[in-house]
C-alpha cells in the first residue's frame, strides 16, 4: 500500500528529522507534526548557550517557522496527543481533534527523572526551554547551586553556572562519571576540570532535600551538617515518554521497542529518538542518534534504502572545551588496546580503542577531525596501526 | 597576499595561498581584513584536489568551516557536523538550517586566487 498520510507525534530532533527526510525523499502525501512546543526547538543549547543567555529561543529553533509551510507540513504547535489507536490509524489531540493517517510515528522523547521527594520550587530539572528559563533566573553571581548527577548535562550546567558566577557543588556517587562513554583516563581528567574551575565536586549522594524559607536544606551522605542552597538541579537521567505507546498496546520496555527499521510491534506505527530502543540495545539518548532514527523511519515508510549504518556520534561542551565521541570505548584487555594521540589533559588530544587492527571507538577533546577520521575508519572497516594513530605528525585521513 | 585589479575595474582576484599550503581535505581561513567581506572566507580543498571558497563561519553557531572535514564535495562543520556543499554553499543536515555563501576561486600556476563576492 502506498502511504498517503503520516502523523508524527513529538517535535524534537527525531520528529523534525522524520518529516524533513520524508519530504527530502519525495514523499508528496499529507504530513502532520504534532508538537508540544509552538515551534520545535533544539535541546543541546539548553544547558549551554541558551542557559548562559547567549542564544535565544528563536536562534535555537530546529527549523525557521516558515520552513513548515514551505515543506507543506501541517505543524500543530502547542498541542498534545492524548491517545493513539493503531488499528484505526488515529491520533487524538487534547482539544478533541482526531487525526487519521496511514502511518503514525511516535517521537515523544522523554522527561528528566524527578524523584517524588523533589517537588519544591527551587528544585529543578532540565529538559525543556521552560526548565532552562526557570533555572537561569536563579543563576546569579554568588548564588549557591547544587547539581545532583555529574553526567553530560550536570557537567555542562556546572560549567555554564560557573560562567554566570554561581557557586556550584556537584555530587555524584560514581567517580569518575562517563567512564563507559570516554574511557576512565579521559573521564578522570574531565571530571577533574570541575575543581580546576572552582566547582566543589563530591563523591556522594543526597540523603534528604528540604525546602526552607530561603532555599533548600540538603543533607549529603557522609556529612554531619546539612548545607543550604539557593537552587538544586537534578540531572539524574531520562525517563522515556511512553504513555501513548503503552495505552496504544505497543510493546514497551524502557522505551518503545523497535526493529532496525524503527517499526514498533504494530505494523503502521513507528517510533524514533529517545522514546524508543532496539530490543537488545539501551536507548542512545544522543542528538545524532535521534536524527538518524528519523531518516530510517522515513526510509521504512517510503520503502527505500535506509541510510548507511554509521557508528554513533555525540558531543558535549564544558569549560570552553569541545568533546566528541564516536563508537565504543573499551578498557584494554586481551583484544582491546587504548591508543592516545597527543597527551591526555593537554588539548587537542584524542584516544582510540582498537580491537586488533580496527578502530571501534574514539574520543577527542578540541580535536574534532580525529573523531571524523575515526568515524570513517569504523564505518569503512579500515585496518590501522596503533603507532600511526599515536603519531601526531601522521595525517589521519591518509590512513583511510 | 596581494590584491590585483585590472584597469577596467574587473578583478583578477586576491592571491591568498599556494595550493600546496592547503592539504587535500582541509582548509584555511582568510581574514575579512583581506577579503573585504563581512565574514572571513574559508578556502577548502576537496579530496580530489580542487579548491573552493565559502563564508568561514558555520551558519549554525560560530565554528570555522576552515577547520572542518572536506570530502566528496562537502565540508563538515567541526562542531556539530552540519554539511555544506563546496560549490553552492547549500546546507545538508541539521543543526544548521541556513545555506552559506560560496565565492569564486581560481588556481593559476599553483596559486589560489579568491574573488570575494563573486559566485563560483
Ligand atoms: C539539556 C540537554 C542537553 C543536551 N546536550 C546534548 C549534546 O550536547 N549532545 C548530544 O548529542 N545530545 C545532547 N542532548 C540529548 C539530545 O538533545 C536528545 O537525545 C534529543 O533531544 C532527543 O530527541 P527526541 O526528538 O527523541 O526527543 P525530545 O527532544 O525529548 O523531543 C520530544 C518532543 O515530544 C514532545 N511530546 C512528548 N509527548 C507528546 C505528546 N503526547 N504530544 C505532543 N508532543 C509530545 C515533547 O514535549 C518534546 O518536545 C541534550 C539533551 C538535553 C536535555
XYZ file of C-alpha atoms and ligand atoms in Angstrom:
573
model
C 0.000 0.000 0.000
C 1.329 3.437 -0.855
C 1.353 5.654 2.156
C -0.539 8.894 1.605
C -0.743 10.315 5.122
C 1.700 10.400 8.021
C 1.273 11.885 11.504
C 4.369 12.420 13.645
C 3.845 12.968 17.378
C 6.605 14.976 19.064
C 8.605 17.903 17.711
C 12.135 17.184 18.913
C 15.033 16.439 16.588
C 13.699 12.918 15.935
C 10.245 14.119 14.840
C 11.543 17.052 12.814
C 14.122 14.828 11.148
C 11.382 12.328 10.230
C 9.241 14.920 8.441
C 12.280 16.544 6.791
C 13.561 13.227 5.475
C 10.146 12.203 4.164
C 9.957 15.350 2.051
C 13.613 15.145 1.044
C 12.960 11.724 -0.448
C 9.967 12.841 -2.414
C 7.064 11.924 -0.174
C 4.188 14.041 -1.510
C 1.325 12.948 0.740
C -0.189 14.559 3.827
C 2.274 15.232 6.604
C 1.382 16.440 10.090
C 3.671 17.182 13.007
C 2.105 17.420 16.461
C 4.401 19.453 18.701
C 4.100 20.291 22.377
C 6.026 23.476 21.641
C 4.772 26.321 19.465
C 7.809 25.895 17.200
C 10.117 22.880 17.627
C 13.471 23.806 19.145
C 16.798 22.144 19.749
C 17.707 20.809 23.193
C 21.531 20.728 23.409
C 21.801 24.541 23.820
C 19.509 24.381 26.879
C 22.439 23.503 29.128
C 24.934 25.613 27.191
C 24.403 28.851 25.210
C 20.679 29.183 25.888
C 21.143 28.757 29.632
C 24.073 31.176 29.517
C 21.833 33.711 27.785
C 23.948 33.996 24.635
C 21.325 32.397 22.356
C 17.590 32.997 22.411
C 14.610 30.792 21.634
C 14.383 31.951 18.035
C 18.007 31.043 17.369
C 17.608 27.507 18.722
C 14.588 26.678 16.548
C 15.193 23.373 14.767
C 13.807 24.951 11.599
C 12.701 28.510 10.889
C 8.912 28.821 11.394
C 8.353 29.412 7.649
C 10.003 26.086 6.791
C 6.955 24.016 7.772
C 4.663 25.743 5.278
C 7.356 25.665 2.594
C 7.623 21.907 3.081
C 3.828 21.505 3.205
C 3.969 20.163 6.735
C 0.966 20.920 8.931
C 2.618 21.879 12.177
C 0.124 21.635 15.020
C 2.033 23.534 17.685
C 1.380 23.875 21.426
C -0.617 20.652 21.210
C -0.629 17.312 22.962
C -1.609 13.929 21.627
C -3.633 12.097 24.261
C -4.335 8.806 22.527
C -3.070 6.728 19.641
C -5.243 3.995 18.133
C -3.005 1.985 15.809
C -5.671 -0.226 14.202
C -7.798 2.768 13.294
C -4.756 4.859 12.372
C -5.957 7.583 14.733
C -4.192 10.157 16.853
C -6.385 12.085 19.268
C -5.339 15.518 20.472
C -6.118 17.152 23.809
C -8.599 19.526 22.139
C -10.588 16.572 20.838
C -9.347 16.773 17.260
C -8.764 13.368 15.680
C -6.087 12.937 13.029
C -6.013 9.869 10.834
C -3.000 8.537 8.995
C -1.641 5.505 7.189
C 1.459 5.693 9.364
C 1.957 7.138 12.845
C 5.422 7.984 14.110
C 5.993 8.365 17.853
C 8.784 10.855 18.580
C 7.841 11.699 22.136
C 11.334 11.810 23.645
C 11.496 11.663 27.397
C 11.277 13.524 30.668
C 14.017 14.314 33.137
C 13.776 11.885 36.034
C 12.421 13.674 39.101
C 12.289 11.669 42.313
C 8.920 12.151 44.076
C 10.507 13.877 47.069
C 11.713 16.688 44.887
C 8.738 18.933 44.167
C 9.841 22.117 45.918
C 10.118 25.320 43.905
C 13.912 25.760 43.944
C 14.403 22.174 42.776
C 14.968 21.968 39.044
C 15.311 19.512 36.208
C 16.442 20.407 32.690
C 14.751 19.099 29.581
C 12.568 21.921 28.260
C 13.013 25.603 27.464
C 10.759 26.409 30.421
C 13.113 24.441 32.696
C 16.098 26.413 31.399
C 14.271 29.736 31.827
C 13.382 28.876 35.402
C 16.892 27.699 36.266
C 18.506 30.736 34.691
C 16.658 33.172 36.939
C 18.499 31.538 39.836
C 21.975 31.538 38.304
C 23.084 34.948 39.534
C 26.570 35.773 40.800
C 27.122 34.207 44.207
C 24.003 32.014 44.062
C 24.579 28.594 45.622
C 23.673 25.797 43.219
C 23.735 22.097 43.976
C 23.842 19.811 40.951
C 22.932 16.189 41.566
C 24.450 13.962 38.893
C 27.728 14.697 37.097
C 26.888 13.133 33.730
C 26.776 15.108 30.490
C 24.007 17.531 31.439
C 25.085 18.020 35.074
C 28.642 18.781 33.986
C 27.520 21.190 31.267
C 25.324 23.106 33.677
C 28.161 23.261 36.231
C 30.308 24.889 33.569
C 27.588 27.319 32.452
C 26.657 28.212 36.032
C 30.287 28.987 36.876
C 30.387 31.216 33.816
C 27.415 33.109 35.260
C 29.196 33.496 38.604
C 27.261 30.956 40.663
C 28.890 28.855 43.404
C 28.496 25.227 42.402
C 28.576 21.953 44.310
C 28.346 18.867 42.101
C 27.622 15.468 43.618
C 27.711 12.030 42.056
C 28.424 8.747 43.823
C 30.135 7.455 40.706
C 33.689 8.729 40.209
C 34.608 9.344 37.520
C 31.278 9.660 35.705
C 31.144 8.856 31.974
C 33.925 6.249 32.178
C 31.934 3.930 29.913
C 31.497 6.666 27.309
C 35.004 8.150 27.208
C 37.254 5.616 28.954
C 38.437 6.003 32.528
C 41.535 8.103 31.845
C 39.698 10.825 29.931
C 36.754 10.588 32.328
C 39.043 11.218 35.293
C 40.626 14.229 33.626
C 37.270 15.662 32.506
C 35.835 15.273 35.991
C 38.923 16.953 37.452
C 38.169 20.064 35.405
C 35.313 20.890 37.779
C 37.700 21.518 40.662
C 40.043 23.479 38.395
C 37.109 25.782 37.617
C 36.083 26.276 41.217
C 33.325 23.683 41.422
C 33.223 21.551 44.542
C 32.843 18.041 43.108
C 31.945 15.443 45.754
C 31.661 11.667 45.523
C 28.441 11.315 47.460
C 24.663 11.308 47.184
C 21.799 13.328 48.581
C 20.042 11.880 51.619
C 17.337 14.495 52.063
C 16.159 17.693 50.413
C 14.041 20.093 52.448
C 12.591 23.355 51.214
C 13.318 26.215 53.632
C 12.095 29.832 53.528
C 15.366 30.832 51.865
C 16.198 27.857 49.688
C 16.827 24.154 50.125
C 18.496 22.388 53.022
C 20.366 19.375 51.747
C 21.781 16.522 53.734
C 24.619 14.903 51.818
C 25.570 11.369 52.681
C 28.638 11.236 54.914
C 28.359 14.850 56.109
C 27.404 15.842 59.652
C 25.601 19.097 58.942
C 23.178 19.861 56.199
C 24.046 22.533 53.656
C 21.910 25.357 52.374
C 21.489 26.047 48.655
C 19.525 28.602 46.675
C 18.740 26.078 43.955
C 19.143 22.384 43.222
C 19.347 20.806 39.773
C 18.560 17.120 39.490
C 20.434 15.770 36.472
C 19.924 12.103 37.138
C 18.730 10.739 33.853
C 15.921 10.417 31.388
C 12.711 8.505 31.560
C 11.249 7.774 28.118
C 7.827 9.287 27.407
C 5.831 6.157 26.629
C 2.327 6.970 27.886
C 0.847 6.983 24.384
C 2.681 3.845 23.302
C 1.603 1.934 26.380
C -2.036 2.885 26.102
C -1.907 2.012 22.407
C -0.891 -1.508 23.396
C 2.551 -1.323 21.817
C 5.379 -3.356 23.251
C 7.274 -1.114 25.676
C 10.222 -1.914 27.907
C 12.265 1.123 28.978
C 11.384 2.573 25.583
C 9.059 1.646 22.730
C 10.606 -1.485 21.287
C 11.503 -1.100 17.636
C 13.140 -3.123 14.883
C 16.049 -1.984 12.717
C 13.614 -0.024 10.544
C 12.039 1.815 13.543
C 8.829 -0.235 13.338
C 7.091 -0.920 16.645
C 5.112 -4.053 17.436
C 2.282 -2.590 15.319
C 2.963 -2.529 11.552
C 1.632 1.000 10.978
C 3.322 2.656 13.971
C 6.990 3.633 14.072
C 8.997 5.153 16.920
C 12.122 7.324 16.807
C 14.570 9.041 19.141
C 14.821 8.991 22.922
C 11.400 7.351 23.418
C 12.484 4.199 21.603
C 15.083 1.472 21.651
C 16.108 -1.671 19.827
C 15.279 -4.759 21.842
C 18.893 -5.690 22.540
C 20.294 -2.160 22.919
C 19.982 0.543 25.548
C 18.461 3.889 24.475
C 21.006 6.029 22.622
C 19.968 9.370 24.166
C 22.128 11.418 21.818
C 21.145 14.045 19.310
C 22.507 12.435 16.185
C 21.055 9.035 17.003
C 17.612 10.663 17.152
C 18.214 12.402 13.851
C 19.299 9.208 12.105
C 16.274 7.402 13.548
C 14.112 9.930 11.718
C 15.913 9.242 8.448
C 15.491 5.492 8.942
C 11.801 5.828 9.751
C 11.277 7.875 6.591
C 13.072 5.203 4.548
C 10.904 2.474 6.061
C 7.701 4.399 5.304
C 8.802 5.114 1.725
C 10.203 1.605 1.246
C 13.554 2.950 0.091
C 17.093 2.025 1.184
C 17.861 3.123 4.747
C 20.763 5.499 5.437
C 24.042 3.566 5.656
C 24.843 2.215 9.116
C 27.243 4.545 10.916
C 28.996 4.471 14.280
C 27.101 6.577 16.846
C 28.497 10.068 17.393
C 27.925 12.631 20.139
C 29.424 15.806 21.547
C 29.429 17.776 24.769
C 30.992 21.088 25.809
C 32.398 22.115 29.148
C 34.659 24.951 30.312
C 35.248 26.058 26.747
C 36.357 22.600 25.599
C 34.606 20.679 22.847
C 34.446 16.947 23.473
C 33.305 14.412 20.885
C 32.961 10.670 20.893
C 32.229 8.011 18.307
C 31.670 4.281 18.535
C 32.509 2.361 21.660
C 35.347 2.854 24.170
C 36.684 -0.239 25.937
C 39.273 -0.797 28.644
C 42.450 -2.506 27.483
C 42.288 -6.317 27.646
C 43.392 -9.288 25.586
C 41.744 -7.968 22.420
C 41.359 -4.221 23.071
C 44.065 -1.618 23.015
C 43.951 2.048 24.034
C 45.896 4.442 21.816
C 46.488 8.045 22.848
C 47.185 10.687 20.210
C 48.819 13.639 21.949
C 48.717 13.900 25.735
C 45.583 13.275 27.790
C 44.867 16.539 29.581
C 46.600 18.738 27.001
C 44.022 19.538 24.325
C 43.931 18.932 21.461
C 44.210 15.209 22.072
C 42.318 12.068 21.220
C 42.071 8.500 22.453
C 41.179 5.472 20.354
C 40.022 1.979 21.218
C 41.448 -0.609 18.862
C 40.230 -4.183 18.533
C 43.022 -5.985 16.712
C 43.759 -3.609 13.822
C 40.334 -1.967 13.769
C 39.239 1.236 15.463
C 35.959 0.663 17.324
C 35.742 3.957 19.204
C 37.380 7.322 19.771
C 37.076 10.357 22.000
C 38.632 13.728 21.256
C 38.977 16.987 23.132
C 39.234 20.028 20.859
C 40.280 17.683 18.066
C 37.072 17.047 16.119
C 38.746 15.858 12.932
C 40.336 12.973 14.831
C 36.813 11.784 15.586
C 35.719 12.403 11.993
C 38.649 10.257 10.844
C 37.870 7.583 13.444
C 34.258 7.516 12.388
C 35.249 6.752 8.817
C 37.782 4.154 9.969
C 34.995 2.400 11.867
C 32.363 2.690 9.154
C 34.721 1.639 6.369
C 36.392 -1.069 8.469
C 39.886 0.162 7.732
C 42.885 -1.648 9.207
C 45.209 0.778 11.020
C 48.368 0.540 13.078
C 48.390 1.836 16.639
C 51.718 3.559 16.014
C 50.220 5.540 13.110
C 47.244 6.681 15.182
C 49.524 7.783 18.006
C 51.852 9.728 15.707
C 50.631 13.345 15.786
C 52.583 14.131 12.628
C 50.600 11.468 10.763
C 47.630 12.949 8.880
C 44.790 10.632 9.904
C 42.948 10.934 6.595
C 45.919 9.337 4.891
C 45.116 6.191 6.885
C 41.654 5.902 5.349
C 48.932 38.368 -0.261
C 48.208 40.885 -2.947
C 45.100 42.339 -4.491
C 45.214 42.865 -8.204
C 42.665 44.833 -10.178
C 42.550 45.170 -13.918
C 42.423 48.702 -15.349
C 38.816 48.199 -16.442
C 37.926 47.528 -12.815
C 37.467 43.801 -13.382
C 39.045 41.940 -10.547
C 41.678 39.345 -11.200
C 41.292 38.112 -7.678
C 43.280 38.173 -4.479
C 46.169 35.761 -4.266
C 45.550 34.057 -0.933
C 47.717 30.946 -0.825
C 49.712 28.408 -2.747
C 47.714 25.279 -3.438
C 50.406 23.255 -1.729
C 49.776 25.153 1.522
C 46.342 23.530 1.781
C 46.392 19.755 2.238
C 43.667 17.861 0.408
C 40.644 17.508 2.649
C 41.475 20.598 4.687
C 41.054 24.329 4.605
C 42.463 27.679 5.623
C 40.655 30.810 6.737
C 41.319 34.143 5.059
C 40.613 37.122 7.283
C 37.890 39.579 6.345
C 40.580 42.294 6.541
C 41.997 40.789 3.364
C 38.787 39.704 1.660
C 36.867 42.871 2.428
C 33.800 40.752 3.171
C 31.691 40.707 6.311
C 32.813 37.209 7.289
C 36.197 35.558 6.896
C 36.354 33.221 3.912
C 37.378 29.553 4.107
C 39.435 28.185 1.228
C 38.627 24.496 1.200
C 40.460 21.820 -0.749
C 38.428 18.783 -1.696
C 39.964 15.330 -1.630
C 40.199 15.431 -5.428
C 42.487 18.448 -5.079
C 40.034 21.143 -6.254
C 39.753 24.409 -4.305
C 36.537 26.088 -3.211
C 35.590 29.037 -1.021
C 32.730 29.549 1.428
C 31.987 32.039 4.181
C 34.031 30.718 7.062
C 31.546 30.856 9.940
C 29.058 27.996 10.150
C 25.516 29.363 9.819
C 24.514 27.481 12.984
C 26.882 28.849 15.645
C 30.425 30.175 15.452
C 32.601 27.313 14.208
C 35.182 27.953 11.492
C 34.478 25.794 8.439
C 38.167 26.058 7.529
C 38.713 23.667 10.429
C 36.126 21.234 9.087
C 36.422 17.931 7.295
C 36.359 18.293 3.494
C 35.327 15.308 1.428
C 33.288 14.450 -1.658
C 32.168 17.978 -2.437
C 31.129 18.877 1.121
C 32.660 20.425 4.202
C 31.509 19.057 7.550
C 31.374 21.562 10.407
C 33.874 20.725 13.178
C 31.333 21.415 15.939
C 28.036 19.702 15.109
C 28.707 18.103 11.719
C 26.269 20.030 9.524
C 27.479 19.675 5.930
C 27.749 22.438 3.318
C 28.154 21.925 -0.418
C 31.504 23.360 -1.521
C 30.174 24.689 -4.824
C 26.752 26.027 -3.849
C 27.022 26.626 -0.101
C 23.803 24.656 0.361
C 23.388 23.096 3.776
C 22.558 19.408 4.066
C 21.911 18.262 7.595
C 20.820 19.905 10.841
C 21.547 21.594 13.182
C 22.401 24.348 10.656
C 19.360 25.367 8.607
C 20.692 28.249 6.518
C 22.852 27.957 3.399
C 26.200 29.692 3.393
C 27.753 31.925 0.733
C 30.102 30.483 -1.900
C 32.819 32.595 -3.537
C 34.734 32.077 -6.756
C 38.305 30.791 -6.619
C 40.737 30.166 -9.399
C 44.020 28.303 -9.336
C 46.731 29.669 -11.655
C 50.305 28.404 -11.654
C 49.841 26.721 -8.321
C 48.478 29.878 -6.679
C 44.954 30.261 -5.323
C 43.098 33.450 -6.310
C 39.930 34.403 -4.459
C 37.139 36.574 -5.893
C 35.162 37.635 -2.824
C 31.503 38.155 -3.525
C 31.606 36.517 -6.964
C 29.608 33.354 -7.491
C 31.631 30.281 -8.498
C 19.893 19.948 28.307
C 20.247 18.929 27.260
C 21.489 18.985 26.616
C 21.840 18.047 25.661
N 23.056 18.137 25.033
C 23.415 17.235 24.087
C 24.677 17.327 23.435
O 25.485 18.226 23.690
N 24.976 16.384 22.504
C 24.135 15.360 22.179
O 24.475 14.517 21.341
N 22.919 15.255 22.793
C 22.548 16.170 23.730
N 21.310 16.059 24.368
C 20.431 14.931 24.017
C 19.525 15.250 22.836
O 19.046 16.554 22.918
C 18.378 14.255 22.818
O 18.906 12.979 22.585
C 17.367 14.609 21.741
O 16.714 15.798 22.073
C 16.328 13.514 21.563
O 15.402 13.927 20.611
P 13.905 13.357 20.571
O 13.273 14.075 19.413
O 13.924 11.898 20.588
O 13.230 13.783 21.950
P 12.901 15.205 22.568
O 13.949 16.184 22.191
O 12.645 14.955 24.006
O 11.558 15.648 21.852
C 10.326 15.022 22.092
C 9.223 16.032 21.985
O 7.968 15.371 22.012
C 7.078 16.101 22.818
N 5.978 15.231 23.258
C 6.043 14.208 24.141
N 4.826 13.653 24.299
C 3.989 14.332 23.481
C 2.587 14.233 23.211
N 1.820 13.301 23.803
N 2.041 15.107 22.329
C 2.820 16.058 21.712
N 4.133 16.186 21.940
C 4.711 15.336 22.813
C 7.952 16.610 23.922
O 7.363 17.689 24.582
C 9.195 17.017 23.143
O 9.084 18.320 22.651
C 20.932 17.003 25.332
C 19.697 16.928 25.983
C 19.340 17.884 26.927
C 18.003 17.789 27.608
